PDB file of C-alpha atoms in Angstrom:
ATOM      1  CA  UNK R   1      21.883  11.592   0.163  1.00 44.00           C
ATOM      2  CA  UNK R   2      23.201   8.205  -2.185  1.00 46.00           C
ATOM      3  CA  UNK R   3      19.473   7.132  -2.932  1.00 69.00           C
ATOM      4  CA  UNK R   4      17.008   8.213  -5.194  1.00 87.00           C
ATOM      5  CA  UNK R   5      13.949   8.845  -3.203  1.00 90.00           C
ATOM      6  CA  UNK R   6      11.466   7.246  -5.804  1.00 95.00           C
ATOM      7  CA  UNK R   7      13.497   4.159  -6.467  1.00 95.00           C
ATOM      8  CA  UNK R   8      14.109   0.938  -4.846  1.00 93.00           C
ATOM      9  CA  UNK R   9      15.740  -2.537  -5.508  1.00 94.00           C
ATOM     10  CA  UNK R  10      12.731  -3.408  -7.997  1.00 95.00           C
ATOM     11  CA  UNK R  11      10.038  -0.784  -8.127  1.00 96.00           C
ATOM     12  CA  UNK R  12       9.867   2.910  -8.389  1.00 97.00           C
ATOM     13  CA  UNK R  13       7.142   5.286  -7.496  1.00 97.00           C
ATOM     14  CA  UNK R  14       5.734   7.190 -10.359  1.00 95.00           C
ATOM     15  CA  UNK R  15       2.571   9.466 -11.004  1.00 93.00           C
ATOM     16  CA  UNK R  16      -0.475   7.906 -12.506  1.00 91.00           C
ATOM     17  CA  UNK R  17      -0.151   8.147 -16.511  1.00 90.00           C
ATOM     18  CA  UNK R  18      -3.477   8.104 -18.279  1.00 87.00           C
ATOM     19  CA  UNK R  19      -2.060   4.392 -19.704  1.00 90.00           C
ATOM     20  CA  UNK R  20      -2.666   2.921 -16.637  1.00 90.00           C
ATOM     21  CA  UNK R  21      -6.245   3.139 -16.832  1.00 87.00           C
ATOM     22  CA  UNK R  22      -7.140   0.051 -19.064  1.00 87.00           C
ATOM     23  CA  UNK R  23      -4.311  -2.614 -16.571  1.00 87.00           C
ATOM     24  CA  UNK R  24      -6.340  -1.263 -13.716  1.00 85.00           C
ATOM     25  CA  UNK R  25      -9.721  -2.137 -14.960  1.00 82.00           C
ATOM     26  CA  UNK R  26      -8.310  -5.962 -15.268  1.00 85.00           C
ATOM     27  CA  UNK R  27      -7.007  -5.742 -12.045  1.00 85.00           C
ATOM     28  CA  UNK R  28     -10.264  -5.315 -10.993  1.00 80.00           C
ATOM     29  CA  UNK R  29     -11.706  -8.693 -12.192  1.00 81.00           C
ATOM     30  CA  UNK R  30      -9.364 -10.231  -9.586  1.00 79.00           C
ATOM     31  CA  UNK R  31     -11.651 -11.131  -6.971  1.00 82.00           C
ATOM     32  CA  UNK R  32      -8.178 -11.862  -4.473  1.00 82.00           C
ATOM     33  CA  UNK R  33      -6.966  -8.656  -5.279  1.00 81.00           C
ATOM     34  CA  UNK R  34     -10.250  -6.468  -4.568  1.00 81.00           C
ATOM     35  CA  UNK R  35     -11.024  -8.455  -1.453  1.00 80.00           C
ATOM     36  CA  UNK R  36      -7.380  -7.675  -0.317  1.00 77.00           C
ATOM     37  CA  UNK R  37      -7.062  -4.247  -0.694  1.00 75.00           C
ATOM     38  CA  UNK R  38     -11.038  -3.402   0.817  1.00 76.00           C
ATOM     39  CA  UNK R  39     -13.024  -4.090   3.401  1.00 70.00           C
ATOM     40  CA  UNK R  40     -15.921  -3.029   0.910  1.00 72.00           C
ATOM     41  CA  UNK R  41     -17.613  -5.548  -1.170  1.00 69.00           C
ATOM     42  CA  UNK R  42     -15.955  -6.322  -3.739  1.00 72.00           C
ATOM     43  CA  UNK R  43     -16.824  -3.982  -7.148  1.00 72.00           C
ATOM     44  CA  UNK R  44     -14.519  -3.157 -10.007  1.00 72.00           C
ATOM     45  CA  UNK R  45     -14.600   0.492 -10.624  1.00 77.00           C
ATOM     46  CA  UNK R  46     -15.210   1.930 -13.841  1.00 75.00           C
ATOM     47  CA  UNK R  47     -12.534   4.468 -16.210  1.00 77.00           C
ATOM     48  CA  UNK R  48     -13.542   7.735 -15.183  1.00 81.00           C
ATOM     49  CA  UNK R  49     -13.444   6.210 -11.129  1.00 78.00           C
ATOM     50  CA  UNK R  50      -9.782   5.060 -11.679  1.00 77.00           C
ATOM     51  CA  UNK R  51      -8.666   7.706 -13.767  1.00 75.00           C
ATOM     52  CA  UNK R  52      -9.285  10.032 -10.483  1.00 77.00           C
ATOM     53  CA  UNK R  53      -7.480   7.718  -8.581  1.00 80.00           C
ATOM     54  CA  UNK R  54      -4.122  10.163  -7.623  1.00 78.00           C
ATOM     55  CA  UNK R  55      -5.969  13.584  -7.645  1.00 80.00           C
ATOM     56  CA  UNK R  56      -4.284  16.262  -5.341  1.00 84.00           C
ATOM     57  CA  UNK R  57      -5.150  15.941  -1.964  1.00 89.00           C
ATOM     58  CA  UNK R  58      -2.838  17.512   0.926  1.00 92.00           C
ATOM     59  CA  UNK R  59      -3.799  15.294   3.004  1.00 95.00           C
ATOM     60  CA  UNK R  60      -2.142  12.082   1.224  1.00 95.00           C
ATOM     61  CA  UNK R  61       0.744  10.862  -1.114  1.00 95.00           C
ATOM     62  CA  UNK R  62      -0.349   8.707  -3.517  1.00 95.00           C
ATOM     63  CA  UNK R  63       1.701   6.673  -6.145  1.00 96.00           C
ATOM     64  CA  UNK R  64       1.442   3.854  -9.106  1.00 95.00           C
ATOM     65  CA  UNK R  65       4.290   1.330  -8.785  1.00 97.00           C
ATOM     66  CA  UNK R  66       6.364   0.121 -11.667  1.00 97.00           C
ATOM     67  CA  UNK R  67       9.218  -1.684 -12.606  1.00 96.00           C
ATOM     68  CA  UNK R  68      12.764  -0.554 -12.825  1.00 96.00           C
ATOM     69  CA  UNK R  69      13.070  -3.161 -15.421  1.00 93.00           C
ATOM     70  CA  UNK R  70      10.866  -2.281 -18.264  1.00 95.00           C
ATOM     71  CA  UNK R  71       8.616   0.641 -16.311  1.00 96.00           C
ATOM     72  CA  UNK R  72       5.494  -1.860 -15.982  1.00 96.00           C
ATOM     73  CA  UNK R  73       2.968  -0.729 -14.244  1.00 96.00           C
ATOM     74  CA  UNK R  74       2.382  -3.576 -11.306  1.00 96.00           C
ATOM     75  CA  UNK R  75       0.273  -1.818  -8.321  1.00 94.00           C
ATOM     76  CA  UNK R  76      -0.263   1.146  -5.860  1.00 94.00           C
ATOM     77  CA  UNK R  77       0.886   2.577  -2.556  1.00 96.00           C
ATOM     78  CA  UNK R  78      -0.897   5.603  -0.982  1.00 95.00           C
ATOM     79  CA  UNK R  79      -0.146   7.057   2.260  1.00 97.00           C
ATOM     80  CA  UNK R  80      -3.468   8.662   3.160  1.00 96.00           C
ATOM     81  CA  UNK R  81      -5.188   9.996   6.237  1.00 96.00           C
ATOM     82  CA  UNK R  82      -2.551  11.895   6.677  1.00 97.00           C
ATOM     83  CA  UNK R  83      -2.785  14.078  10.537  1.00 97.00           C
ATOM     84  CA  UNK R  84      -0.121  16.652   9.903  1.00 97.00           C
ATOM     85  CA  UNK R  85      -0.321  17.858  13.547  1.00 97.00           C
ATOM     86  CA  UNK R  86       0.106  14.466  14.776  1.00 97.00           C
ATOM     87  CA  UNK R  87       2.294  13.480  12.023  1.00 98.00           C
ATOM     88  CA  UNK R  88       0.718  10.506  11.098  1.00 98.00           C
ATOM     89  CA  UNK R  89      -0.788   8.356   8.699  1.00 98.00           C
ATOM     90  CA  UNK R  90      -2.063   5.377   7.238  1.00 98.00           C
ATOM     91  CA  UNK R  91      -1.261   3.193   4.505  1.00 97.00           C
ATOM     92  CA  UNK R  92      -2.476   1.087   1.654  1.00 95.00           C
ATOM     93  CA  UNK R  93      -0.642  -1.599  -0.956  1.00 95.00           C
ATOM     94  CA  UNK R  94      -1.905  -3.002  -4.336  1.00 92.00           C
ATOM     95  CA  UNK R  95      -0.131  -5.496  -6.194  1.00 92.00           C
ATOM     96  CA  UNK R  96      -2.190  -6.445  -9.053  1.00 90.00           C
ATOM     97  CA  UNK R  97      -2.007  -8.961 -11.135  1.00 89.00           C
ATOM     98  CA  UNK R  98      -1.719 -12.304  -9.395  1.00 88.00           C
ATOM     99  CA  UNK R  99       1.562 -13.375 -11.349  1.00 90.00           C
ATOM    100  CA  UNK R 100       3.522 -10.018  -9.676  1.00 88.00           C
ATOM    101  CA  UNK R 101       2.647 -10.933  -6.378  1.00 88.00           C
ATOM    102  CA  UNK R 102       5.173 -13.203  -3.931  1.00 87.00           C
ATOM    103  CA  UNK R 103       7.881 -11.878  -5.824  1.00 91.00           C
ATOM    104  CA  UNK R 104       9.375  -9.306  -3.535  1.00 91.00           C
ATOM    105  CA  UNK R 105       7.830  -6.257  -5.196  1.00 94.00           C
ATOM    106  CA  UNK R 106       5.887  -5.738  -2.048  1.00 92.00           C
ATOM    107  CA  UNK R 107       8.653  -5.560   0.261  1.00 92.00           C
ATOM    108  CA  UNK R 108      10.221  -3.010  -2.213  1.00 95.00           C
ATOM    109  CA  UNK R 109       7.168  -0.773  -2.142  1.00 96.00           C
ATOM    110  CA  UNK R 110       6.778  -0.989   1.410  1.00 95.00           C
ATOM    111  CA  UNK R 111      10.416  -0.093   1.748  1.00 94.00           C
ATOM    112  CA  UNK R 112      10.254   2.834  -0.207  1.00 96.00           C
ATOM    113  CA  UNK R 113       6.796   4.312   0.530  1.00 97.00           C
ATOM    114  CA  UNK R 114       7.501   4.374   4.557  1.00 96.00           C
ATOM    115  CA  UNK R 115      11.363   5.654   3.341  1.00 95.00           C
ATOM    116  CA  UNK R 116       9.357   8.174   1.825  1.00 97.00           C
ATOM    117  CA  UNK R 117       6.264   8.828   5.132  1.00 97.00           C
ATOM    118  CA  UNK R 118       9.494   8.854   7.467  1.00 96.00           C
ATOM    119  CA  UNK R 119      12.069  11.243   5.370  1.00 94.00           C
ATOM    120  CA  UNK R 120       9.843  13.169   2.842  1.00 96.00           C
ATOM    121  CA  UNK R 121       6.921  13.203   4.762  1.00 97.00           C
ATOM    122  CA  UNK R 122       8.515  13.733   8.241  1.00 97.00           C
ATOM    123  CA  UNK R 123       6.085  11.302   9.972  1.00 98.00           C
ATOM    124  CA  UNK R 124       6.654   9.732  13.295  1.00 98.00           C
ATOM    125  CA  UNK R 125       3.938   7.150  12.922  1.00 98.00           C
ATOM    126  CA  UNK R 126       2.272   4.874   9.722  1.00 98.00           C
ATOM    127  CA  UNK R 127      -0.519   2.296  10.692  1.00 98.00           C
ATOM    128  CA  UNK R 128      -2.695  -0.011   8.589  1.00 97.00           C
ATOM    129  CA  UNK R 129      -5.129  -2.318   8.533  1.00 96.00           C
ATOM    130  CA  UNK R 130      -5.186  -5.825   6.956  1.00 95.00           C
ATOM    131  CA  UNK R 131      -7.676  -8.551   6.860  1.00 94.00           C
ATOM    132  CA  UNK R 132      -6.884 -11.476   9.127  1.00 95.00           C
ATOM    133  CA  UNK R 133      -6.416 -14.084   6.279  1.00 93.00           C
ATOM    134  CA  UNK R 134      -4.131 -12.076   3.718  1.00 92.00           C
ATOM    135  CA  UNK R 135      -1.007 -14.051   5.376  1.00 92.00           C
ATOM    136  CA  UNK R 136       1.338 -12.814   2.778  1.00 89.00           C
ATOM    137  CA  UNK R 137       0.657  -9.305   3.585  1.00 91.00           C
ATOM    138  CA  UNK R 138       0.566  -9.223   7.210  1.00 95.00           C
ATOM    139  CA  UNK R 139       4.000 -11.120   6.864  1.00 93.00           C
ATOM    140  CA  UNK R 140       5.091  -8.280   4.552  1.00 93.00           C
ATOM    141  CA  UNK R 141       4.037  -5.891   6.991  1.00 95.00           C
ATOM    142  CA  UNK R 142       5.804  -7.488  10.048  1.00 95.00           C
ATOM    143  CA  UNK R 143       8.923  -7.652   7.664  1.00 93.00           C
ATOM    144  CA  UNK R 144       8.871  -3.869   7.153  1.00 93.00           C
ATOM    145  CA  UNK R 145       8.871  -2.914  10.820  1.00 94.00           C
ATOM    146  CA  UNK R 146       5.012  -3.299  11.440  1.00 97.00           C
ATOM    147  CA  UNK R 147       3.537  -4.849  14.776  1.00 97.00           C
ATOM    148  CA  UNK R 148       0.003  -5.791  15.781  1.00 97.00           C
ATOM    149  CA  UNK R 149      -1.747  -2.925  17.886  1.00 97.00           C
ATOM    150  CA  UNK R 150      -5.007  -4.518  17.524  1.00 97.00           C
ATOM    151  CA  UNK R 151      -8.164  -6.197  16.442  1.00 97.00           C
ATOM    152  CA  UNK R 152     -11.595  -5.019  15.079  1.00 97.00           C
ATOM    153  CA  UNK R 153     -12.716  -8.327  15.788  1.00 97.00           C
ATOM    154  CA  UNK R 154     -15.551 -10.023  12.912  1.00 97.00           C
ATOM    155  CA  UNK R 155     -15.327  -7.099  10.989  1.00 94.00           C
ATOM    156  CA  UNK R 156     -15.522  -8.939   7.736  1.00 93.00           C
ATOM    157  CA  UNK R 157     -18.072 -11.193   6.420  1.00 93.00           C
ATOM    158  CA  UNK R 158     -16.788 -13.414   3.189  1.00 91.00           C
ATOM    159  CA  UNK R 159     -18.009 -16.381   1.713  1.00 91.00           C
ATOM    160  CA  UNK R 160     -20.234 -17.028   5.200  1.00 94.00           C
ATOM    161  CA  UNK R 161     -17.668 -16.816   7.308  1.00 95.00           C
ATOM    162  CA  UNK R 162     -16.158 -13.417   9.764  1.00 96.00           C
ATOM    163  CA  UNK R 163     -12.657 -12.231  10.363  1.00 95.00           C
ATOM    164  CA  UNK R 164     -11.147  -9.984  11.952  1.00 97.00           C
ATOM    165  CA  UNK R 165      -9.183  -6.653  11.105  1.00 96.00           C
ATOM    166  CA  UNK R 166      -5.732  -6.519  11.884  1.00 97.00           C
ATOM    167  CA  UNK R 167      -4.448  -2.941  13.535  1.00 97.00           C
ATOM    168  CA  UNK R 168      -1.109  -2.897  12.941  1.00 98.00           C
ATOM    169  CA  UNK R 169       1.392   0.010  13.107  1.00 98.00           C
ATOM    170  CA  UNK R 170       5.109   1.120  12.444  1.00 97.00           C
ATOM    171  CA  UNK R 171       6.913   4.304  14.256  1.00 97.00           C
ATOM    172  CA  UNK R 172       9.906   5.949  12.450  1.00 96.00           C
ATOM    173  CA  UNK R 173      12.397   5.016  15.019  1.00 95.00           C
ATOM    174  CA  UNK R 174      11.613   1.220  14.917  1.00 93.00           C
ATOM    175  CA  UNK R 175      11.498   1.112  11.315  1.00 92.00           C
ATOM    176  CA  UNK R 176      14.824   2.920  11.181  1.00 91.00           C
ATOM    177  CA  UNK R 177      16.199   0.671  13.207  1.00 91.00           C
ATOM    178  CA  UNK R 178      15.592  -2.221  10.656  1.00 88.00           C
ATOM    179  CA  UNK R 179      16.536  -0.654   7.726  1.00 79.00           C
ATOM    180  CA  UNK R 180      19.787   0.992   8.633  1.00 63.00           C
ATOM    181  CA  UNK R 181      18.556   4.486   6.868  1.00 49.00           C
ATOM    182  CA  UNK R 182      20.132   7.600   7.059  1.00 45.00           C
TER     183      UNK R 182
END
């Protein structure tokens, strides 16, 4: 195997360290980020809430995402709802501080976190679901080998207005077939 399984172009995947606490809790006065990453109003969560954030659980894969260059901490990716008799599962993203995001660091993390669903994981199938108006993710997504399966349509309500849910999904052949992997 010539890569490391935890590292990409830009961002490895690393274990929550007990410094990431205190970044996390400003992330979480970022009213984009928390209305990107939930479908839940919008509520910061306190020390002891994102200090948990990681535990063991067999039934996901959960990382922090940080630089290669200078091991910042700049997000999350979590494969979670993990069906090991169907081998599948879904995913999440987090980038969080505004000024990190649009700078490819997604496309790394997605990169490596389905490398890791398809070849660690042995997975056959990764879905998601993204809020109709985060453009730059569902963009991202589509990028990485993700297509629309669907719509949970008004699912949202934000600032008086409704939108919709985007299903989307990726299978390990089709993302294969994009990245050339072996």
């Amino acid at each position: 195997m010539t890569s490391n399984l935890f590292t990409g172009e830009k961002l490895k995947l690393s274990l929550p360290r007990e410094e990431d606490t205190d970044i996390m809790l400003k992330w979480g006065e970022d009213a984009d980020y928390m209305r990107n990453i939930d479908t839940e109003f919008a509520l910061p969560r306190n020390r002891e809430q994102l200090a948990s954030e990681g535990a063991p659980n067999p039934n996901e894969a959960y990382f922090r995402l940080r630089t290669i260059d200078g091991d910042r901490l700049i997000g999350f990716t979590v494969i979670h709802s993990i069906e090991w008799n169907n081998r599948a599962g879904m995913m999440a993203i987090g980038i969080g501080d505004a000024a990190d995001r649009s700078k490819g660091y997604g496309s790394d993390a997605l990169k490596l976190i389905l490398r890791y669903a398809f070849h660690e994981l042995n997975l056959d199938r990764v879905g998601l679901e993204v809020i109709e108006y985060n453009k730059g993710g569902i963009r991202a997504y589509e990028k990485a080998g993700f297509q629309v399966e669907g719509r949970k349509r008004s699912m949202v309500y934000r600032d008086g207005k409704r939108f919709d849910v985007i299903v989307m999904g990726t299978l390990r052949p089709e993302w294969e077939a994009i990245h050339f992997e072996n």
